[in-house]
């Protein structure tokens, strides 16, 4: 027994070392943690239980039979984050560059299956050169096995991908199917093909950072939802994200203890400028409504004209979708529609109530938008809101014009409660544009066209640039003073807590992808 035990101990020590101390040192030199260190920092102390530590690859081509590493380049298992169960895999770059062999894939699939059966999030710490080149189709098959599970798990358990090193080829498609991607600045890259292939095929000269670094994917492509300054920051953000999200689609929304206090926020009445054309930062409205410092913005640098993120209201998680007047006047365009729609769908999958803050002048006109499919993409947001069955509350702070009024969680597409501040303007378009069209004849015939336009504009604004028409029809449930917004919303979500809506029976809808 003693001999057998010592053999096991020896194998465990080897497994801990991955590809060896030299490669571990190289990883540290790049400013990266090792896979084991990452798991250690992610999970609660002593909570990690490893599965498959002694797995080795089966390949005998290209001399691989002489290169055996226990664990085969990925650490898999389960543990807790703030006391809540999660499943985790961490790719070990010190073993064949974290590349994915058949057995490496099997290990990941095993914990994905466990996560599904037991209804807990699956977190992937990715650091991989893609398919293990020596294994050919076995490795490709392994990827497809993971992709398939990613899809089956989608909407059942939360899936989070932290990109903590180069991720090339197949290594990017599994993260792409998961709910959230985080990238570490300067040490992580995501691309389908790297700079060398790009150069060969398109003759473009591009660095890894430009092609697929964290900044690129945070601001240009929108592939990543969050960026981090280093591995520890990334892991902290994964933990923070998990704190807002239920364990699975049948779990209730996470809640931290909260005792009601004075919930009036007088500062909220100072946010909207006197001049209706002057921008303001919608984040000030968010900060005034949600629990102190609880807002976690997602996709912060992408499509900045819409703000999305998680927060807590009286201790309970909510998802926020808000037009952002300081960026493009908060207009809806292709990218903001896609960003908003994806976030709404995530919240709806996982029972996270939605709060929608509206100040939108409409959809962005122009050939660029039309040719990039603003019709199909704007429809995504409309579809996502219409389909969502979680509690849905809207607060119109200022403009709600045209089709964007309908799209931004209006009563007509199933919102539960719709509020407006007295500064709200709910109309087909702004007073000036509307007057120029409907009073065109009158203005052109007038001896003083400019004065006539101003008069008509004022007349139109008086009639429509307010929330009272909509309130008189019941499209707005109540016009509220900004200072009472937080208190009103807390009570509203408590009232909607047991909301149940059943959609018509169908296989699945056909969102305009
Ligand atoms: C086997 C690999 C590997 C791979 C890296 N290594 N990628 N081994 N299969 N895919 C090995 C290297 O040989 C090296 O081994 C060690 O990992 C570290 O790699 P380096 O190149 O020294 O590291 P670095 O300079 O940091 O570059 C990292 C890298 C680069 C950017 C990931 O290695 C690279 O470009 N790898 C290939 C990426 C790729 O094209 N993958 C296949 C994609 S096709 P030694 O022994 O020297 O330390 C694909 C298809 C799936 O994934 C499609 C599904 C849809």
Coordinates of C-alpha atoms and ligand atoms in Angstrom, one line a residue:
X1 CA 0.0 0.0 0.0
X2 CA 2.8 2.4 1.0
X3 CA 4.5 1.9 -2.4
X4 CA 1.2 2.4 -4.3
X5 CA 0.5 5.5 -2.3
X6 CA 3.9 7.0 -3.0
X7 CA 3.5 6.4 -6.8
X8 CA 0.2 8.3 -6.6
X9 CA 1.9 11.1 -4.7
X10 CA 4.6 11.3 -7.3
X11 CA 2.0 11.5 -10.1
X12 CA 0.2 14.3 -8.2
X13 CA 3.4 16.3 -7.8
X14 CA 4.1 15.9 -11.6
X15 CA 0.5 17.0 -12.3
X16 CA 1.0 20.1 -10.2
X17 CA 4.0 21.0 -12.2
X18 CA 2.2 21.0 -15.6
X19 CA 4.8 21.5 -18.4
X20 CA 7.6 22.1 -15.9
X21 CA 9.1 24.8 -13.8
X22 CA 10.8 26.5 -16.8
X23 CA 7.6 26.9 -18.6
X24 CA 5.9 28.1 -15.3
X25 CA 8.6 30.7 -15.0
X26 CA 8.1 31.8 -18.6
X27 CA 4.4 32.2 -17.8
X28 CA 5.1 34.4 -14.8
X29 CA 7.6 36.4 -16.8
X30 CA 4.8 37.4 -19.2
X31 CA 2.8 38.7 -16.2
X32 CA 0.5 35.7 -16.3
X33 CA -0.5 33.4 -13.5
X34 CA -0.5 29.6 -14.0
X35 CA -3.7 27.7 -14.5
X36 CA -3.5 26.4 -10.9
X37 CA -2.9 29.8 -9.5
X38 CA -5.9 31.1 -11.4
X39 CA -8.1 28.4 -10.0
X40 CA -6.8 29.1 -6.5
X41 CA -7.6 32.8 -6.7
X42 CA -11.1 32.2 -8.2
X43 CA -12.4 29.7 -5.7
X44 CA -13.1 30.0 -1.9
X45 CA -10.1 28.7 0.1
X46 CA -10.0 24.8 0.3
X47 CA -13.1 24.5 -1.8
X48 CA -11.5 23.1 -5.0
X49 CA -11.9 19.5 -5.9
X50 CA -10.0 18.4 -9.0
X51 CA -11.4 15.9 -11.4
X52 CA -9.2 14.1 -13.9
X53 CA -5.9 15.1 -12.6
X54 CA -4.2 12.0 -13.9
X55 CA -5.7 12.0 -17.4
X56 CA -3.1 11.8 -20.2
X57 CA -3.4 12.1 -24.0
X58 CA -3.6 9.0 -26.2
X59 CA -1.6 10.4 -29.1
X60 CA 1.3 8.5 -30.5
X61 CA 2.1 10.6 -33.6
X62 CA 5.0 13.0 -33.9
X63 CA 6.7 11.5 -30.9
X64 CA 4.0 12.6 -28.5
X65 CA 4.1 9.2 -26.8
X66 CA 7.3 10.5 -25.1
X67 CA 5.7 13.7 -23.9
X68 CA 3.1 12.8 -21.3
X69 CA 1.8 15.4 -18.8
X70 CA -0.7 14.5 -16.2
X71 CA -3.9 16.5 -16.7
X72 CA -3.1 17.0 -20.4
X73 CA -3.0 20.8 -20.3
X74 CA -6.3 21.5 -18.5
X75 CA -7.2 21.6 -14.8
X76 CA -10.9 20.7 -14.3
X77 CA -13.1 20.5 -11.2
X78 CA -15.5 22.3 -9.0
X79 CA -15.5 24.5 -6.0
X80 CA -17.3 27.5 -4.5
X81 CA -17.3 31.2 -5.1
X82 CA -18.7 33.1 -2.1
X83 CA -20.2 29.8 -1.0
X84 CA -22.0 29.1 -4.3
X85 CA -21.0 26.0 -6.4
X86 CA -19.3 26.5 -9.7
X87 CA -17.6 24.2 -12.2
X88 CA -14.3 25.4 -13.6
X89 CA -11.7 24.5 -16.2
X90 CA -8.4 26.3 -16.6
X91 CA -6.2 25.6 -19.6
X92 CA -2.5 25.2 -18.8
X93 CA -0.4 27.0 -21.3
X94 CA 2.7 25.2 -20.0
X95 CA 1.5 22.0 -21.6
X96 CA 1.6 22.1 -25.4
X97 CA 0.5 25.8 -25.3
X98 CA -2.8 24.8 -23.6
X99 CA -3.8 23.3 -26.9
X100 CA -6.8 21.1 -27.0
X101 CA -6.3 17.4 -27.5
X102 CA -9.1 14.8 -27.5
X103 CA -8.6 14.0 -23.8
X104 CA -8.3 17.7 -22.9
X105 CA -11.7 18.1 -24.6
X106 CA -13.1 15.1 -22.8
X107 CA -12.1 16.6 -19.4
X108 CA -13.9 19.9 -20.2
X109 CA -17.0 18.1 -21.5
X110 CA -17.1 16.1 -18.3
X111 CA -17.4 19.1 -16.1
X112 CA -19.8 20.8 -18.5
X113 CA -22.0 17.8 -18.2
X114 CA -21.8 17.9 -14.4
X115 CA -22.6 21.6 -14.4
X116 CA -25.7 21.0 -16.5
X117 CA -26.9 18.1 -14.4
X118 CA -26.4 20.0 -11.2
X119 CA -27.5 23.4 -12.3
X120 CA -24.4 25.5 -11.6
X121 CA -22.4 28.0 -13.6
X122 CA -19.4 26.8 -15.7
X123 CA -16.4 29.1 -15.8
X124 CA -13.6 28.6 -18.3
X125 CA -10.2 30.2 -17.8
X126 CA -8.9 30.0 -21.4
X127 CA -5.3 30.1 -22.4
X128 CA -4.9 28.0 -25.5
X129 CA -3.2 27.7 -28.9
X130 CA -6.3 26.0 -30.3
X131 CA -6.6 22.5 -31.7
X132 CA -3.6 20.4 -30.8
X133 CA -2.0 20.3 -34.2
X134 CA -0.5 16.8 -33.8
X135 CA -3.9 15.2 -33.1
X136 CA -5.7 16.3 -36.3
X137 CA -9.3 15.5 -36.5
X138 CA -9.5 14.0 -33.0
X139 CA -8.8 17.5 -31.7
X140 CA -11.4 19.1 -34.0
X141 CA -13.9 16.6 -32.8
X142 CA -13.1 17.5 -29.3
X143 CA -13.8 21.2 -30.0
X144 CA -17.2 20.3 -31.6
X145 CA -18.1 18.2 -28.5
X146 CA -17.5 21.4 -26.4
X147 CA -19.4 23.7 -28.8
X148 CA -22.4 21.4 -28.8
X149 CA -22.5 21.4 -25.0
X150 CA -22.1 25.2 -24.9
X151 CA -25.2 25.5 -27.0
X152 CA -27.2 22.9 -25.0
X153 CA -26.2 24.7 -21.8
X154 CA -27.1 28.1 -23.1
X155 CA -29.9 29.6 -21.2
X156 CA -29.8 26.7 -18.7
X157 CA -26.7 27.5 -16.7
X158 CA -24.6 30.7 -16.9
X159 CA -21.4 30.2 -18.8
X160 CA -18.5 32.6 -18.4
X161 CA -15.2 32.7 -20.4
X162 CA -12.1 34.5 -19.1
X163 CA -9.5 34.9 -21.8
X164 CA -6.2 34.9 -20.1
X165 CA -3.7 34.2 -22.9
X166 CA -3.6 33.7 -26.6
X167 CA -6.8 32.0 -27.8
X168 CA -6.6 31.1 -31.5
X169 CA -8.6 29.0 -33.9
X170 CA -11.2 26.7 -32.2
X171 CA -10.3 28.3 -28.9
X172 CA -12.4 31.3 -29.6
X173 CA -15.7 29.7 -30.7
X174 CA -16.5 28.1 -27.4
X175 CA -16.2 31.5 -25.5
X176 CA -18.2 33.1 -28.3
X177 CA -21.2 30.9 -27.5
X178 CA -20.9 31.5 -23.7
X179 CA -22.7 34.4 -22.0
X180 CA -19.8 36.6 -21.0
X181 CA -16.3 37.0 -22.2
X182 CA -13.6 38.8 -20.1
X183 CA -10.1 39.6 -21.5
X184 CA -6.9 40.5 -19.8
X185 CA -5.2 43.6 -21.4
X186 CA -1.9 43.0 -23.2
X187 CA -1.6 39.3 -22.4
X188 CA -4.7 37.9 -24.1
X189 CA -5.7 37.7 -27.7
X190 CA -8.6 36.2 -29.6
X191 CA -8.6 35.6 -33.3
X192 CA -9.8 32.9 -35.7
X193 CA -6.5 33.3 -37.6
X194 CA -3.4 35.0 -36.3
X195 CA -1.4 37.9 -37.9
X196 CA 0.7 35.5 -40.0
X197 CA -2.2 34.0 -41.7
X198 CA -3.8 37.4 -42.2
X199 CA -0.7 38.6 -43.9
X200 CA -0.6 35.6 -46.2
X201 CA -4.3 35.8 -47.2
X202 CA -5.0 39.5 -47.2
X203 CA -1.6 41.0 -47.3
X204 CA -2.6 43.1 -44.2
X205 CA 0.1 43.9 -41.7
X206 CA -1.4 43.8 -38.2
X207 CA -0.1 43.0 -34.7
X208 CA -1.8 40.5 -32.4
X209 CA -2.9 43.4 -30.2
X210 CA -4.5 45.3 -33.0
X211 CA -6.1 42.2 -34.5
X212 CA -7.5 40.6 -31.4
X213 CA -6.3 42.3 -28.2
X214 CA -8.6 43.2 -25.3
X215 CA -9.1 46.8 -26.4
X216 CA -9.9 45.8 -30.0
X217 CA -12.6 43.4 -28.8
X218 CA -13.9 45.7 -26.1
X219 CA -14.4 48.7 -28.4
X220 CA -14.4 47.6 -32.0
X221 CA -15.9 44.1 -32.3
X222 CA -17.8 43.9 -29.0
X223 CA -16.6 40.3 -28.7
X224 CA -15.5 40.9 -25.1
X225 CA -17.8 42.2 -22.4
X226 CA -15.2 43.2 -19.8
X227 CA -11.5 43.9 -19.8
X228 CA -9.1 43.5 -16.9
X229 CA -5.7 45.0 -16.2
X230 CA -4.2 41.6 -15.1
X231 CA -5.1 38.1 -14.1
X232 CA -6.2 38.9 -10.6
X233 CA -8.4 41.8 -11.7
X234 CA -10.0 39.4 -14.3
X235 CA -10.7 36.8 -11.7
X236 CA -12.2 39.4 -9.3
X237 CA -14.5 40.6 -12.1
X238 CA -15.6 37.0 -12.8
X239 CA -16.5 36.7 -9.1
X240 CA -18.4 40.0 -9.2
X241 CA -20.3 39.0 -12.3
X242 CA -21.3 35.7 -10.6
X243 CA -22.7 37.6 -7.6
X244 CA -25.5 39.1 -9.7
X245 CA -26.5 35.9 -11.5
X246 CA -28.7 32.9 -10.4
X247 CA -27.1 29.4 -10.4
X248 CA -29.4 28.3 -13.3
X249 CA -32.5 29.2 -15.2
X250 CA -34.8 27.9 -12.5
X251 CA -33.1 29.6 -9.6
X252 CA -34.3 32.8 -8.1
X253 CA -32.5 36.1 -8.5
X254 CA -29.6 36.6 -6.0
X255 CA -30.3 39.0 -3.1
X256 CA -28.3 40.5 -0.4
X257 CA -30.0 41.6 2.9
X258 CA -31.4 45.1 2.7
X259 CA -33.5 47.2 5.2
X260 CA -35.6 49.9 3.8
X261 CA -34.5 53.4 4.7
X262 CA -35.2 56.9 3.4
X263 CA -35.3 56.0 -0.3
X264 CA -35.8 59.6 -1.6
X265 CA -33.0 60.8 -3.8
X266 CA -33.4 64.6 -4.2
X267 CA -30.2 64.8 -6.4
X268 CA -32.0 63.0 -9.2
X269 CA -34.1 66.1 -9.9
X270 CA -30.9 68.0 -10.8
X271 CA -29.8 65.6 -13.5
X272 CA -31.9 66.7 -16.5
X273 CA -30.6 70.0 -17.9
X274 CA -33.0 72.8 -18.5
X275 CA -32.1 72.8 -22.2
X276 CA -33.7 69.7 -23.8
X277 CA -30.8 69.5 -26.3
X278 CA -28.1 69.4 -23.7
X279 CA -26.7 66.0 -22.9
X280 CA -26.3 64.4 -19.5
X281 CA -24.8 61.2 -18.3
X282 CA -27.4 58.5 -17.8
X283 CA -25.0 56.8 -15.3
X284 CA -25.9 59.6 -12.9
X285 CA -29.6 58.5 -13.1
X286 CA -28.5 54.9 -12.6
X287 CA -26.3 55.8 -9.6
X288 CA -29.2 57.7 -8.0
X289 CA -31.6 54.8 -8.4
X290 CA -29.6 51.6 -7.5
X291 CA -28.0 50.5 -4.2
X292 CA -24.8 52.4 -3.5
X293 CA -21.9 51.5 -5.8
X294 CA -23.7 48.4 -7.0
X295 CA -23.7 49.1 -10.7
X296 CA -21.5 46.8 -12.8
X297 CA -21.4 48.0 -16.4
X298 CA -21.1 45.5 -19.2
X299 CA -19.7 46.3 -22.7
X300 CA -18.7 49.7 -21.4
X301 CA -16.6 50.7 -24.4
X302 CA -18.8 49.2 -27.1
X303 CA -21.8 51.0 -28.5
X304 CA -21.6 53.7 -25.8
X305 CA -24.9 55.2 -26.8
X306 CA -26.6 52.4 -24.8
X307 CA -25.6 51.5 -21.3
X308 CA -26.2 48.0 -20.0
X309 CA -25.2 46.3 -16.8
X310 CA -26.2 44.7 -13.5
X311 CA -27.0 46.4 -10.3
X312 CA -28.8 45.8 -7.0
X313 CA -32.0 47.5 -6.0
X314 CA -32.9 47.0 -2.3
X315 CA -30.4 44.1 -2.4
X316 CA -31.9 42.3 -5.4
X317 CA -30.1 41.9 -8.8
X318 CA -31.6 43.8 -11.7
X319 CA -30.4 44.3 -15.3
X320 CA -30.4 47.8 -16.6
X321 CA -30.7 48.9 -20.2
X322 CA -30.4 52.7 -20.7
X323 CA -30.0 55.1 -23.6
X324 CA -27.0 57.3 -23.1
X325 CA -27.5 61.0 -24.1
X326 CA -23.8 61.8 -23.9
X327 CA -23.0 59.5 -26.8
X328 CA -24.7 60.2 -30.1
X329 CA -27.6 61.7 -28.1
X330 CA -28.6 58.2 -27.0
X331 CA -29.8 57.3 -30.5
X332 CA -30.4 53.6 -31.4
X333 CA -28.1 52.3 -34.1
X334 CA -27.0 48.9 -35.3
X335 CA -24.4 48.2 -32.6
X336 CA -26.4 49.5 -29.6
X337 CA -29.5 47.5 -30.7
X338 CA -27.4 44.3 -30.8
X339 CA -25.7 45.1 -27.5
X340 CA -29.0 45.8 -25.8
X341 CA -30.8 42.8 -27.3
X342 CA -28.1 40.4 -26.2
X343 CA -28.2 41.7 -22.6
X344 CA -32.0 41.6 -22.4
X345 CA -31.9 38.0 -23.5
X346 CA -29.3 37.1 -20.9
X347 CA -31.4 38.7 -18.2
X348 CA -34.5 36.9 -19.4
X349 CA -32.8 33.5 -19.5
X350 CA -31.8 33.9 -15.9
X351 CA -34.8 35.5 -14.2
X352 CA -33.1 38.9 -13.7
X353 CA -35.7 41.7 -13.7
X354 CA -35.1 44.5 -16.2
X355 CA -35.1 48.2 -15.7
X356 CA -35.1 50.3 -18.9
X357 CA -34.2 54.0 -18.7
X358 CA -35.3 55.9 -21.8
X359 CA -34.0 59.1 -23.4
X360 CA -33.9 58.3 -27.1
X361 CA -34.3 60.6 -30.1
X362 CA -35.1 57.7 -32.4
X363 CA -33.1 55.4 -34.7
X364 CA -30.0 56.8 -36.4
X365 CA -30.8 57.6 -40.1
X366 CA -28.4 57.3 -43.0
X367 CA -27.0 55.0 -45.7
X368 CA -24.3 53.6 -43.3
X369 CA -27.0 52.4 -40.9
X370 CA -29.4 51.1 -43.6
X371 CA -26.7 49.2 -45.4
X372 CA -25.5 47.6 -42.2
X373 CA -29.0 46.5 -41.5
X374 CA -30.5 48.8 -38.9
X375 CA -33.9 47.2 -39.9
X376 CA -32.8 43.7 -38.9
X377 CA -30.7 44.8 -36.0
X378 CA -33.1 47.3 -34.5
X379 CA -35.7 44.4 -34.7
X380 CA -33.4 42.3 -32.5
X381 CA -33.9 44.7 -29.6
X382 CA -37.7 44.9 -30.3
X383 CA -37.9 41.1 -30.4
X384 CA -35.8 40.7 -27.2
X385 CA -37.9 43.0 -25.1
X386 CA -41.2 41.6 -26.5
X387 CA -40.2 38.1 -25.7
X388 CA -38.9 38.7 -22.2
X389 CA -41.0 37.4 -19.4
X390 CA -39.1 38.7 -16.4
X391 CA -40.5 41.7 -14.5
X392 CA -40.0 44.7 -16.9
X393 CA -40.1 48.3 -15.8
X394 CA -39.5 51.4 -17.8
X395 CA -38.7 54.9 -16.7
X396 CA -38.7 57.7 -19.4
X397 CA -36.5 60.5 -18.2
X398 CA -36.7 62.7 -21.3
X399 CA -37.1 61.9 -25.0
X400 CA -39.0 58.8 -26.2
X401 CA -39.5 59.5 -29.9
X402 CA -40.8 57.5 -32.8
X403 CA -40.2 53.8 -33.2
X404 CA -37.6 53.9 -30.4
X405 CA -40.5 54.7 -28.0
X406 CA -42.1 51.4 -29.0
X407 CA -38.9 49.5 -28.9
X408 CA -37.6 50.7 -25.5
X409 CA -39.8 48.4 -23.4
X410 CA -43.0 50.3 -24.0
X411 CA -46.3 49.1 -22.5
X412 CA -47.4 47.9 -25.9
X413 CA -44.7 45.2 -26.1
X414 CA -45.4 43.8 -22.7
X415 CA -43.6 46.0 -20.1
X416 CA -45.2 45.7 -16.7
X417 CA -45.0 49.2 -15.3
X418 CA -44.0 52.3 -17.2
X419 CA -43.1 55.5 -15.4
X420 CA -42.1 59.0 -16.7
X421 CA -40.6 62.0 -15.2
X422 CA -42.4 65.3 -15.8
X423 CA -39.5 66.2 -18.2
X424 CA -40.5 63.3 -20.5
X425 CA -41.4 64.0 -24.2
X426 CA -43.3 61.2 -25.8
X427 CA -44.0 61.9 -29.5
X428 CA -43.5 60.8 -33.0
X429 CA -40.5 63.2 -33.3
X430 CA -39.1 66.3 -31.8
X431 CA -41.2 69.5 -31.9
X432 CA -39.0 71.3 -34.5
X433 CA -38.9 68.4 -37.0
X434 CA -42.6 67.7 -36.6
X435 CA -43.6 71.4 -37.1
X436 CA -41.5 71.7 -40.2
X437 CA -43.4 68.8 -41.8
X438 CA -47.0 69.2 -40.7
X439 CA -47.0 73.0 -40.8
X440 CA -44.9 73.3 -44.0
X441 CA -47.5 75.2 -46.0
X442 CA -48.5 77.5 -43.2
X443 CA -44.9 78.4 -42.5
X444 CA -43.9 79.0 -46.1
X445 CA -46.9 81.2 -46.7
X446 CA -46.2 83.3 -43.6
X447 CA -44.6 86.7 -43.9
X448 CA -42.3 85.7 -41.0
X449 CA -41.5 82.0 -41.5
X450 CA -39.0 81.7 -38.7
X451 CA -41.4 83.3 -36.2
X452 CA -44.2 81.1 -37.5
X453 CA -42.0 78.0 -37.1
X454 CA -41.2 79.0 -33.6
X455 CA -44.9 79.5 -32.8
X456 CA -45.8 76.1 -34.3
X457 CA -43.0 74.4 -32.5
X458 CA -44.1 75.8 -29.2
X459 CA -47.7 74.7 -30.0
X460 CA -46.5 71.1 -30.8
X461 CA -44.3 71.0 -27.8
X462 CA -47.1 72.1 -25.5
X463 CA -49.3 69.3 -26.9
X464 CA -46.9 66.5 -27.2
X465 CA -43.5 67.2 -25.5
X466 CA -44.7 65.9 -22.2
X467 CA -45.8 62.6 -20.6
X468 CA -49.4 63.5 -20.0
X469 CA -50.9 62.4 -23.3
X470 CA -49.4 59.0 -22.9
X471 CA -50.4 58.9 -19.2
X472 CA -54.0 59.8 -20.2
X473 CA -54.1 56.7 -22.4
X474 CA -52.5 54.5 -19.7
X475 CA -49.4 53.9 -21.7
X476 CA -47.6 55.5 -18.8
X477 CA -48.8 54.2 -15.5
X478 CA -47.6 57.2 -13.5
X479 CA -45.7 60.4 -13.8
X480 CA -43.3 60.6 -10.9
X481 CA -40.9 63.2 -9.4
X482 CA -37.3 62.1 -10.0
X483 CA -36.6 62.1 -6.3
X484 CA -39.1 59.4 -5.7
X485 CA -37.8 57.1 -8.5
X486 CA -35.8 54.7 -6.3
X487 CA -38.6 54.3 -3.7
X488 CA -41.2 53.7 -6.5
X489 CA -39.0 51.2 -8.3
X490 CA -38.2 49.2 -5.1
X491 CA -42.0 48.9 -4.5
X492 CA -42.7 48.1 -8.1
X493 CA -40.2 45.2 -8.2
X494 CA -41.5 43.8 -4.9
X495 CA -45.0 43.9 -6.4
X496 CA -43.8 42.1 -9.6
X497 CA -41.8 39.5 -7.7
X498 CA -44.1 36.6 -8.4
X499 CA -44.8 37.5 -12.0
X500 CA -45.6 34.5 -14.2
X501 CA -46.0 34.8 -18.0
X502 CA -46.3 31.8 -20.3
X503 CA -45.4 32.5 -24.0
X504 CA -47.4 30.7 -26.7
X505 CA -46.2 27.1 -27.1
X506 CA -43.5 26.8 -29.8
X507 CA -40.3 25.1 -30.5
X508 CA -38.4 28.4 -30.4
X509 CA -38.9 31.8 -32.0
X510 CA -37.0 33.0 -34.9
X511 CA -35.2 36.2 -33.7
X512 CA -33.9 38.2 -36.7
X513 CA -30.3 37.2 -36.2
Ligands
LIG1 C1 0.3 22.0 -30.4 C2 1.1 24.0 -29.7 C3 -0.1 24.7 -30.3 C4 -1.0 23.9 -30.9 C5 1.2 26.1 -29.4 N1 1.8 25.0 -29.1 N2 0.1 26.0 -30.1 N3 1.2 22.7 -29.7 N4 -0.8 22.5 -30.9 N5 -2.1 24.4 -31.5 C6 3.0 24.7 -28.4 C7 4.2 25.3 -29.1 O1 4.7 24.3 -30.0 C8 5.2 25.5 -28.0 O2 5.7 24.3 -27.6 C9 4.3 25.9 -26.8 O3 3.0 25.5 -27.2 C10 4.2 27.4 -26.6 O4 4.0 28.0 -27.9 P1 4.8 29.3 -28.4 O5 4.5 29.4 -29.8 O6 6.2 29.1 -28.0 O7 4.2 30.4 -27.6 P2 3.8 31.9 -28.0 O8 5.0 32.5 -28.7 O9 3.3 32.6 -26.7 O10 2.6 31.8 -29.1 C11 1.4 31.3 -28.7 C12 0.5 31.1 -29.9 C13 1.3 30.3 -31.0 C14 0.1 32.4 -30.5 C15 -0.8 30.4 -29.4 O11 1.8 29.1 -30.3 C16 0.4 29.8 -32.1 O12 0.2 30.6 -33.0 N6 0.0 28.5 -32.0 C17 -0.8 28.0 -33.1 C18 -2.2 28.5 -33.2 C19 -3.0 27.8 -34.2 O13 -2.9 28.1 -35.4 N7 -3.8 26.8 -33.6 C20 -4.6 25.9 -34.5 C21 -5.8 26.6 -34.8 S1 -6.8 25.6 -35.8 P3 7.3 24.2 -27.0 O14 7.5 22.7 -26.8 O15 8.1 24.8 -28.1 O16 7.3 24.9 -25.7 C22 -8.1 25.3 -34.8 C23 -9.2 24.5 -35.5 C24 -10.4 24.4 -34.7 O17 -8.1 25.5 -33.6 C25 -11.5 25.0 -35.4 C26 -12.8 24.7 -34.7 C27 -13.9 25.6 -35.3

